[in-house]
Amino acid sequence: MPFDTSNSPAIAPIAAYVCTNEGATVARNVLESSVGHSDELHGGGLSGAARLCISETAPDIILAELGNISVSMACECITEICNNGADVIVIGDQTDITTYRALIKAGALEFFTLPVTAEEILSVERAAPKQQETPAPQSRSTSVAVVGCSGGVGASLLAQNIAFHASSAKGGAALRTGLIDADLEFGSQAIDMDREETVGLFEALISPDRIDTTFIAATMDHLTDHLSLYSRQVHMGQDATPLFDALPHVYAPLMAEFDSIITDLPRNRLVQNFELAALFDAVILVIPPGFSGVNAARRLIDGIAAHAPDVRIIPVLSDVRPDARLSQKDIAQTIGHPVVATLPRSDAPLMRAHRAARPLIEMQPKGAYAKAIRAVWATATAEAQTSEKAPRRSFLKRFFR
């Protein structure tokens, strides 16, 4: 609907904040065409509007000139003005689509490149007033991390197959799924799928505020209609720490675009920062049946519980490495959590899957491994259990009773 130009004694319908003569001419024409005078024409541009429009008498609509401030600062100014209840229309010299998209995403009603007429600006429609009603419940994205308690236990393979299962219409939930290979040094997801590494992963980590539908379409590798991948290794000698430290910032925008996020997370990074666990609804620990693997699982569980107590921990036993062949019962008692499933050795079908660069569950959809995947995913997406954990006892006492 067009602007409501009716006057109020307390609130001016439109105010303009400009910083050039050209912007002032446009703003004056807008004000005179809408409210009949230019009393609400001010200097300072968009940044000035953000500083001054904080009172209860702030106008309903702000016409602001962008000026020479950075796009990131402009977005912060727009957000600040919108948080104070005003709508924002921005004018400026910028002509690139990136600036336009960023300002609109920050909350601007519209951005016009100068020169522009008063009629064009006044033709912008404001959003309809929000109705006071109970919003319909919205489904929340699911974020799951897969962590191997030892090397070579099949954690990356499990993350890959869970992602394909979640995104599959056959047996899965056909969810829009993002598979994130967070092993920036030796991540193998792209290699195992015989795909090119996704350069966009580092772009996302450097500028997470750019992540939206368009950015994802351009930078992720779309393995299927419902599954997209980020996977890239740093160059030899390159320090991956700054990139990995930025990982938490990409989850909010990614979860706004996907129904589920599956992260192949290296255990050393989790140990260095257990607060990462709070990014996930559930952490799947892939445990070999040996003393060192179970000890690592116990340490990881303690760290997660201390820093992210609401995260569900899902232990999965791996038969890929037999180690000491400890029993599932003894492992469950030691770590204080029931083992959800056992990943069986599947040498022949796994070899065929790797040669075909396809997930194992597609090569053998009715096999024991696929059955374990379904059990793990069902547990990861189930509601949190309220039962108490088993009492903790010392590591040695659990095995040498």
Tab-separated table of C-alpha atoms in Angstrom:
chain	number	residue	atom	x	y	z
A	1	MET	CA	0.000	0.000	0.000
A	2	PRO	CA	1.273	3.564	-0.687
A	3	PHE	CA	2.636	5.756	2.078
A	4	ASP	CA	0.094	7.093	4.568
A	5	THR	CA	0.802	10.816	4.494
A	6	SER	CA	-1.627	11.771	7.228
A	7	ASN	CA	0.017	13.992	9.833
A	8	SER	CA	0.240	13.360	13.554
A	9	PRO	CA	1.117	16.000	16.156
A	10	ALA	CA	3.726	13.749	17.723
A	11	ILE	CA	5.168	11.771	14.858
A	12	ALA	CA	6.374	13.120	11.519
A	13	PRO	CA	5.457	10.579	8.818
A	14	ILE	CA	8.698	11.048	6.850
A	15	ALA	CA	12.124	12.443	7.711
A	16	ALA	CA	15.138	12.666	5.430
A	17	TYR	CA	18.846	12.509	6.273
A	18	VAL	CA	21.194	13.397	3.436
A	19	CYS	CA	24.866	14.215	2.862
A	20	THR	CA	25.081	15.607	-0.696
A	21	ASN	CA	23.350	18.336	-2.644
A	22	GLU	CA	21.865	15.792	-5.045
A	23	GLY	CA	20.474	13.764	-2.144
A	24	ALA	CA	19.052	16.929	-0.574
A	25	THR	CA	17.236	17.859	-3.800
A	26	VAL	CA	15.626	14.429	-4.044
A	27	ALA	CA	14.683	14.385	-0.349
A	28	ARG	CA	13.182	17.889	-0.531
A	29	ASN	CA	10.987	16.823	-3.460
A	30	VAL	CA	9.859	13.733	-1.559
A	31	LEU	CA	8.972	15.695	1.577
A	32	GLU	CA	7.119	18.423	-0.289
A	33	SER	CA	5.206	15.861	-2.346
A	34	SER	CA	4.187	13.844	0.709
A	35	VAL	CA	3.743	16.192	3.685
A	36	GLY	CA	3.813	19.566	1.924
A	37	HIS	CA	6.987	20.964	3.532
A	38	SER	CA	10.659	20.122	3.983
A	39	ASP	CA	10.984	20.793	7.721
A	40	GLU	CA	12.198	17.215	8.311
A	41	LEU	CA	15.223	17.506	6.019
A	42	HIS	CA	18.448	16.897	7.972
A	43	GLY	CA	22.123	16.275	7.351
A	44	GLY	CA	24.177	13.299	8.481
A	45	GLY	CA	23.050	10.676	5.988
A	46	LEU	CA	22.237	7.123	7.038
A	47	SER	CA	24.677	7.081	9.957
A	48	GLY	CA	23.181	10.321	11.289
A	49	ALA	CA	19.688	8.867	11.032
A	50	ALA	CA	20.761	5.853	13.075
A	51	ARG	CA	22.151	8.120	15.814
A	52	LEU	CA	19.200	10.501	15.994
A	53	CYS	CA	16.117	8.339	15.380
A	54	ILE	CA	15.943	6.728	18.808
A	55	SER	CA	13.120	8.609	20.507
A	56	GLU	CA	9.402	7.936	20.734
A	57	THR	CA	8.846	10.847	18.314
A	58	ALA	CA	10.914	9.193	15.614
A	59	PRO	CA	9.244	9.295	12.180
A	60	ASP	CA	7.482	6.335	10.632
A	61	ILE	CA	9.650	6.469	7.516
A	62	ILE	CA	13.318	7.391	7.130
A	63	LEU	CA	14.710	8.440	3.769
A	64	ALA	CA	18.490	8.259	4.178
A	65	GLU	CA	21.442	8.792	1.877
A	66	LEU	CA	24.106	6.099	2.073
A	67	GLY	CA	27.114	8.374	1.615
A	68	ASN	CA	30.634	6.976	1.941
A	69	ILE	CA	30.185	4.575	4.863
A	70	SER	CA	30.953	0.884	4.372
A	71	VAL	CA	28.206	-1.553	3.456
A	72	SER	CA	28.602	-3.404	6.756
A	73	MET	CA	28.191	-0.181	8.735
A	74	ALA	CA	25.205	0.781	6.570
A	75	CYS	CA	23.555	-2.545	7.372
A	76	GLU	CA	24.091	-1.964	11.096
A	77	CYS	CA	22.522	1.501	10.790
A	78	ILE	CA	19.503	0.112	8.962
A	79	THR	CA	19.026	-2.592	11.558
A	80	GLU	CA	19.248	-0.013	14.356
A	81	ILE	CA	16.616	2.208	12.727
A	82	CYS	CA	14.293	-0.720	12.070
A	83	ASN	CA	14.656	-1.865	15.686
A	84	ASN	CA	13.329	1.553	16.715
A	85	GLY	CA	10.169	1.006	14.691
A	86	ALA	CA	10.844	3.025	11.524
A	87	ASP	CA	10.952	1.899	7.901
A	88	VAL	CA	14.045	2.836	5.888
A	89	ILE	CA	14.485	3.791	2.245
A	90	VAL	CA	18.090	4.299	1.169
A	91	ILE	CA	19.430	6.378	-1.732
A	92	GLY	CA	23.027	6.543	-2.956
A	93	ASP	CA	25.518	6.409	-5.817
A	94	GLN	CA	26.241	2.688	-5.525
A	95	THR	CA	25.169	0.544	-8.486
A	96	ASP	CA	26.355	-2.976	-7.585
A	97	ILE	CA	23.902	-5.763	-6.815
A	98	THR	CA	25.909	-6.890	-3.768
A	99	THR	CA	25.235	-3.598	-1.976
A	100	TYR	CA	21.556	-3.711	-2.911
A	101	ARG	CA	21.129	-7.254	-1.587
A	102	ALA	CA	22.974	-6.472	1.647
A	103	LEU	CA	20.842	-3.388	2.408
A	104	ILE	CA	17.583	-5.174	1.659
A	105	LYS	CA	18.641	-8.124	3.794
A	106	ALA	CA	19.425	-5.725	6.652
A	107	GLY	CA	15.825	-4.459	6.550
A	108	ALA	CA	15.644	-1.560	4.092
A	109	LEU	CA	12.354	-1.218	2.239
A	110	GLU	CA	14.194	-0.269	-0.937
A	111	PHE	CA	17.484	1.113	-2.257
A	112	PHE	CA	17.526	3.599	-5.135
A	113	THR	CA	20.578	4.614	-7.122
A	114	LEU	CA	20.738	8.359	-7.789
A	115	PRO	CA	19.284	10.049	-9.754
A	116	VAL	CA	15.778	9.039	-8.670
A	117	THR	CA	12.444	10.860	-8.674
A	118	ALA	CA	10.144	11.557	-5.749
A	119	GLU	CA	7.410	9.578	-7.495
A	120	GLU	CA	9.594	6.462	-7.614
A	121	ILE	CA	10.421	6.712	-3.925
A	122	LEU	CA	6.831	7.375	-2.870
A	123	SER	CA	5.642	4.389	-4.891
A	124	VAL	CA	7.400	1.987	-2.506
A	125	GLU	CA	4.887	-0.064	-0.561
A	126	ARG	CA	5.310	-0.521	3.155
A	127	ALA	CA	4.728	-3.850	4.819
A	128	ALA	CA	1.217	-4.467	6.072
A	129	PRO	CA	0.781	-4.032	9.854
A	130	LYS	CA	1.332	-7.228	11.806
A	131	GLN	CA	-1.820	-8.890	13.095
A	132	GLN	CA	-2.004	-9.819	16.733
A	133	GLU	CA	-2.349	-13.538	16.385
A	134	THR	CA	-0.577	-16.648	17.511
A	135	PRO	CA	2.053	-17.525	14.918
A	136	ALA	CA	1.960	-20.967	13.405
A	137	PRO	CA	4.664	-23.225	14.836
A	138	GLN	CA	7.670	-23.542	12.540
A	139	SER	CA	9.886	-26.578	12.251
A	140	ARG	CA	13.399	-26.096	13.530
A	141	SER	CA	16.490	-27.208	11.670
A	142	THR	CA	18.426	-30.152	13.089
A	143	SER	CA	22.183	-29.852	13.570
A	144	VAL	CA	24.186	-33.027	14.156
A	145	ALA	CA	27.946	-33.532	14.495
A	146	VAL	CA	29.787	-36.798	13.898
A	147	VAL	CA	33.076	-37.264	15.791
A	148	GLY	CA	35.457	-40.211	15.631
A	149	CYS	CA	36.969	-41.152	18.996
A	150	SER	CA	39.973	-42.619	17.152
A	151	GLY	CA	41.290	-42.383	13.639
A	152	GLY	CA	40.044	-44.853	11.060
A	153	VAL	CA	36.755	-45.773	12.749
A	154	GLY	CA	34.510	-44.584	9.911
A	155	ALA	CA	33.277	-41.252	11.318
A	156	SER	CA	33.488	-39.447	7.967
A	157	LEU	CA	31.761	-42.368	6.281
A	158	LEU	CA	28.989	-42.208	8.880
A	159	ALA	CA	28.522	-38.444	8.431
A	160	GLN	CA	28.310	-38.876	4.665
A	161	ASN	CA	25.736	-41.654	4.847
A	162	ILE	CA	23.611	-39.896	7.470
A	163	ALA	CA	23.510	-36.817	5.246
A	164	PHE	CA	22.402	-38.880	2.242
A	165	HIS	CA	19.808	-40.670	4.359
A	166	ALA	CA	18.353	-37.433	5.761
A	167	SER	CA	18.103	-35.909	2.295
A	168	SER	CA	16.738	-39.002	0.582
A	169	ALA	CA	13.091	-39.390	-0.345
A	170	LYS	CA	13.494	-43.181	-0.193
A	171	GLY	CA	13.516	-44.121	3.460
A	172	GLY	CA	14.699	-40.712	4.613
A	173	ALA	CA	12.838	-37.501	5.264
A	174	ALA	CA	13.758	-35.704	2.004
A	175	LEU	CA	15.144	-32.861	4.096
A	176	ARG	CA	17.161	-30.041	2.553
A	177	THR	CA	20.498	-31.051	4.046
A	178	GLY	CA	23.908	-29.435	4.262
A	179	LEU	CA	26.965	-31.667	4.782
A	180	ILE	CA	29.831	-29.671	6.318
A	181	ASP	CA	33.314	-31.179	6.242
A	182	ALA	CA	34.891	-29.351	9.184
A	183	ASP	CA	38.233	-31.154	8.888
A	184	LEU	CA	39.973	-28.298	7.108
A	185	GLU	CA	43.345	-30.048	7.097
A	186	PHE	CA	42.445	-33.530	5.847
A	187	GLY	CA	38.715	-33.512	5.101
A	188	SER	CA	37.818	-36.236	2.618
A	189	GLN	CA	34.137	-35.758	1.808
A	190	ALA	CA	34.687	-34.132	-1.597
A	191	ILE	CA	37.421	-36.644	-2.475
A	192	ASP	CA	35.314	-39.675	-1.507
A	193	MET	CA	32.455	-38.381	-3.642
A	194	ASP	CA	34.848	-37.680	-6.559
A	195	ARG	CA	33.891	-34.002	-6.545
A	196	GLU	CA	35.859	-30.788	-6.830
A	197	GLU	CA	36.631	-29.081	-3.532
A	198	THR	CA	34.216	-26.267	-2.697
A	199	VAL	CA	36.117	-22.984	-2.640
A	200	GLY	CA	32.993	-21.387	-1.182
A	201	LEU	CA	33.623	-23.019	2.198
A	202	PHE	CA	36.441	-20.596	2.965
A	203	GLU	CA	34.407	-17.695	1.565
A	204	ALA	CA	31.593	-18.620	3.951
A	205	LEU	CA	33.978	-18.797	6.915
A	206	ILE	CA	35.509	-15.432	6.060
A	207	SER	CA	32.173	-13.666	5.448
A	208	PRO	CA	29.331	-15.630	7.088
A	209	ASP	CA	27.002	-12.622	6.766
A	210	ARG	CA	26.963	-13.267	2.994
A	211	ILE	CA	25.346	-16.693	3.363
A	212	ASP	CA	21.870	-16.788	1.855
A	213	THR	CA	20.022	-18.788	-0.795
A	214	THR	CA	21.920	-17.167	-3.668
A	215	PHE	CA	25.316	-17.577	-1.987
A	216	ILE	CA	24.634	-21.245	-1.194
A	217	ALA	CA	23.526	-21.939	-4.762
A	218	ALA	CA	26.762	-20.420	-6.070
A	219	THR	CA	29.295	-21.800	-3.583
A	220	MET	CA	28.162	-25.234	-2.390
A	221	ASP	CA	28.433	-28.475	-4.361
A	222	HIS	CA	24.910	-29.781	-4.865
A	223	LEU	CA	25.266	-33.555	-4.729
A	224	THR	CA	21.512	-34.120	-5.137
A	225	ASP	CA	18.389	-31.975	-5.261
A	226	HIS	CA	18.279	-32.016	-1.450
A	227	LEU	CA	21.927	-32.419	-0.414
A	228	SER	CA	24.672	-29.774	-0.631
A	229	LEU	CA	28.321	-30.072	0.407
A	230	TYR	CA	31.057	-27.828	1.782
A	231	SER	CA	34.462	-29.565	1.740
A	232	ARG	CA	37.916	-28.104	1.195
A	233	GLN	CA	41.434	-28.621	2.541
A	234	VAL	CA	43.841	-25.814	3.354
A	235	HIS	CA	47.125	-25.584	1.474
A	236	MET	CA	50.159	-27.290	2.973
A	237	GLY	CA	51.687	-24.981	5.563
A	238	GLN	CA	48.537	-22.865	5.839
A	239	ASP	CA	47.210	-22.385	9.370
A	240	ALA	CA	43.587	-23.541	9.462
A	241	THR	CA	42.942	-22.197	12.958
A	242	PRO	CA	41.554	-18.757	11.951
A	243	LEU	CA	39.166	-20.400	9.516
A	244	PHE	CA	38.077	-23.010	12.029
A	245	ASP	CA	37.569	-20.358	14.708
A	246	ALA	CA	34.999	-18.755	12.390
A	247	LEU	CA	33.009	-22.005	12.089
A	248	PRO	CA	30.399	-21.124	14.757
A	249	HIS	CA	29.349	-18.041	12.792
A	250	VAL	CA	28.183	-19.968	9.723
A	251	TYR	CA	25.622	-22.149	11.481
A	252	ALA	CA	22.870	-19.571	12.019
A	253	PRO	CA	22.650	-18.584	8.334
A	254	LEU	CA	23.065	-22.186	7.176
A	255	MET	CA	20.310	-23.422	9.479
A	256	ALA	CA	18.054	-20.712	8.077
A	257	GLU	CA	18.521	-22.289	4.636
A	258	PHE	CA	18.591	-26.026	5.431
A	259	ASP	CA	16.329	-28.433	7.298
A	260	SER	CA	19.294	-30.363	8.657
A	261	ILE	CA	23.037	-29.778	8.973
A	262	ILE	CA	25.428	-32.731	9.297
A	263	THR	CA	28.985	-31.845	10.348
A	264	ASP	CA	31.996	-34.117	10.000
A	265	LEU	CA	33.873	-32.734	13.022
A	266	PRO	CA	37.494	-33.711	13.887
A	267	ARG	CA	37.913	-34.655	17.528
A	268	ASN	CA	41.042	-32.540	18.044
A	269	ARG	CA	39.099	-29.374	17.221
A	270	LEU	CA	36.309	-30.333	19.605
A	271	VAL	CA	38.814	-31.005	22.390
A	272	GLN	CA	40.411	-27.599	21.820
A	273	ASN	CA	37.027	-25.867	22.133
A	274	PHE	CA	34.253	-27.883	23.738
A	275	GLU	CA	31.920	-24.899	23.449
A	276	LEU	CA	31.552	-25.897	19.779
A	277	ALA	CA	29.248	-28.665	20.978
A	278	ALA	CA	26.572	-26.066	21.694
A	279	LEU	CA	26.162	-25.631	17.925
A	280	PHE	CA	24.576	-29.062	17.678
A	281	ASP	CA	21.423	-30.786	18.839
A	282	ALA	CA	23.288	-34.064	19.010
A	283	VAL	CA	26.895	-35.264	18.853
A	284	ILE	CA	27.429	-38.776	17.497
A	285	LEU	CA	30.583	-40.398	18.894
A	286	VAL	CA	31.990	-43.250	16.792
A	287	ILE	CA	33.816	-45.554	19.196
A	288	PRO	CA	36.104	-48.525	18.437
A	289	PRO	CA	35.848	-51.450	20.887
A	290	GLY	CA	39.257	-50.805	22.439
A	291	PHE	CA	40.582	-49.228	25.627
A	292	SER	CA	42.040	-46.094	24.020
A	293	GLY	CA	38.903	-45.407	21.974
A	294	VAL	CA	36.608	-45.834	24.967
A	295	ASN	CA	38.876	-43.634	27.067
A	296	ALA	CA	38.716	-40.947	24.378
A	297	ALA	CA	34.932	-41.264	24.296
A	298	ARG	CA	34.761	-40.781	28.053
A	299	ARG	CA	36.890	-37.641	27.854
A	300	LEU	CA	34.796	-36.226	25.014
A	301	ILE	CA	31.572	-36.946	26.880
A	302	ASP	CA	32.868	-35.211	30.005
A	303	GLY	CA	33.920	-32.162	27.998
A	304	ILE	CA	30.611	-31.913	26.153
A	305	ALA	CA	28.611	-32.357	29.350
A	306	ALA	CA	30.589	-29.592	31.069
A	307	HIS	CA	30.260	-27.017	28.287
A	308	ALA	CA	27.007	-27.971	26.521
A	309	PRO	CA	24.905	-30.059	28.918
A	310	ASP	CA	21.763	-29.881	26.758
A	311	VAL	CA	23.402	-31.576	23.773
A	312	ARG	CA	22.417	-35.201	23.260
A	313	ILE	CA	25.348	-37.610	23.094
A	314	ILE	CA	24.833	-40.616	20.816
A	315	PRO	CA	27.496	-43.334	21.117
A	316	VAL	CA	27.901	-45.618	18.099
A	317	LEU	CA	30.162	-48.676	18.130
A	318	SER	CA	32.372	-49.288	15.093
A	319	ASP	CA	33.485	-52.756	14.041
A	320	VAL	CA	35.845	-51.313	11.447
A	321	ARG	CA	38.676	-51.578	13.994
A	322	PRO	CA	38.236	-54.624	16.247
A	323	ASP	CA	40.905	-53.546	18.780
A	324	ALA	CA	40.309	-55.380	22.077
A	325	ARG	CA	36.739	-56.359	21.098
A	326	LEU	CA	35.256	-55.013	24.289
A	327	SER	CA	31.602	-55.836	24.679
A	328	GLN	CA	28.897	-53.296	23.957
A	329	LYS	CA	27.633	-53.720	27.524
A	330	ASP	CA	31.019	-52.898	29.076
A	331	ILE	CA	31.467	-49.891	26.798
A	332	ALA	CA	28.022	-48.547	27.692
A	333	GLN	CA	28.742	-48.933	31.411
A	334	THR	CA	32.090	-47.194	31.052
A	335	ILE	CA	30.857	-44.137	29.178
A	336	GLY	CA	27.534	-43.896	31.044
A	337	HIS	CA	25.433	-43.930	27.857
A	338	PRO	CA	23.733	-46.739	25.935
A	339	VAL	CA	25.274	-47.630	22.582
A	340	VAL	CA	22.686	-46.792	19.931
A	341	ALA	CA	23.972	-48.956	17.078
A	342	THR	CA	26.939	-50.896	15.768
A	343	LEU	CA	28.465	-50.065	12.407
A	344	PRO	CA	29.350	-53.449	10.882
A	345	ARG	CA	32.325	-54.196	8.685
A	346	SER	CA	31.143	-53.965	5.084
A	347	ASP	CA	34.338	-54.426	3.102
A	348	ALA	CA	32.960	-55.646	-0.228
A	349	PRO	CA	30.013	-53.223	-0.580
A	350	LEU	CA	32.139	-50.374	0.780
A	351	MET	CA	34.785	-51.037	-1.869
A	352	ARG	CA	32.097	-50.905	-4.567
A	353	ALA	CA	30.689	-47.706	-3.074
A	354	HIS	CA	34.090	-45.996	-3.021
A	355	ARG	CA	34.839	-47.031	-6.584
A	356	ALA	CA	31.468	-45.657	-7.690
A	357	ALA	CA	31.894	-42.538	-5.504
A	358	ARG	CA	28.473	-43.204	-3.985
A	359	PRO	CA	27.304	-43.543	-0.360
A	360	LEU	CA	27.225	-47.052	1.056
A	361	ILE	CA	23.506	-46.875	1.875
A	362	GLU	CA	22.758	-46.388	-1.829
A	363	MET	CA	24.886	-49.355	-2.854
A	364	GLN	CA	23.365	-51.613	-0.202
A	365	PRO	CA	20.090	-50.001	0.991
A	366	LYS	CA	18.863	-53.118	2.788
A	367	GLY	CA	22.153	-54.102	4.390
A	368	ALA	CA	23.185	-54.036	8.031
A	369	TYR	CA	25.045	-50.751	7.643
A	370	ALA	CA	21.975	-48.995	6.231
A	371	LYS	CA	19.920	-50.372	9.122
A	372	ALA	CA	22.420	-48.904	11.592
A	373	ILE	CA	22.258	-45.534	9.810
A	374	ARG	CA	18.483	-45.447	10.181
A	375	ALA	CA	18.738	-46.231	13.884
A	376	VAL	CA	21.349	-43.523	14.472
A	377	TRP	CA	19.362	-40.886	12.573
A	378	ALA	CA	16.152	-41.779	14.392
A	379	THR	CA	17.914	-41.300	17.719
A	380	ALA	CA	19.587	-38.065	16.631
A	381	THR	CA	16.260	-36.516	15.661
A	382	ALA	CA	14.236	-37.866	18.586
A	383	GLU	CA	13.233	-35.752	21.542
A	384	ALA	CA	15.774	-35.530	24.352
A	385	GLN	CA	15.482	-38.336	26.854
A	386	THR	CA	14.723	-37.493	30.455
A	387	SER	CA	16.156	-40.626	32.014
A	388	GLU	CA	19.164	-40.214	34.251
A	389	LYS	CA	22.612	-41.234	33.116
A	390	ALA	CA	24.223	-44.327	34.566
A	391	PRO	CA	26.382	-43.582	37.614
A	392	ARG	CA	30.014	-42.967	36.788
A	393	ARG	CA	32.746	-45.319	37.981
A	394	SER	CA	36.480	-45.271	37.373
A	395	PHE	CA	37.751	-46.417	34.005
A	396	LEU	CA	39.799	-49.368	35.286
A	397	LYS	CA	37.136	-50.593	37.693
A	398	ARG	CA	34.668	-50.900	34.812
A	399	PHE	CA	36.900	-53.316	32.949
A	400	PHE	CA	38.727	-55.100	35.762
A	401	ARG	CA	35.926	-55.967	38.128
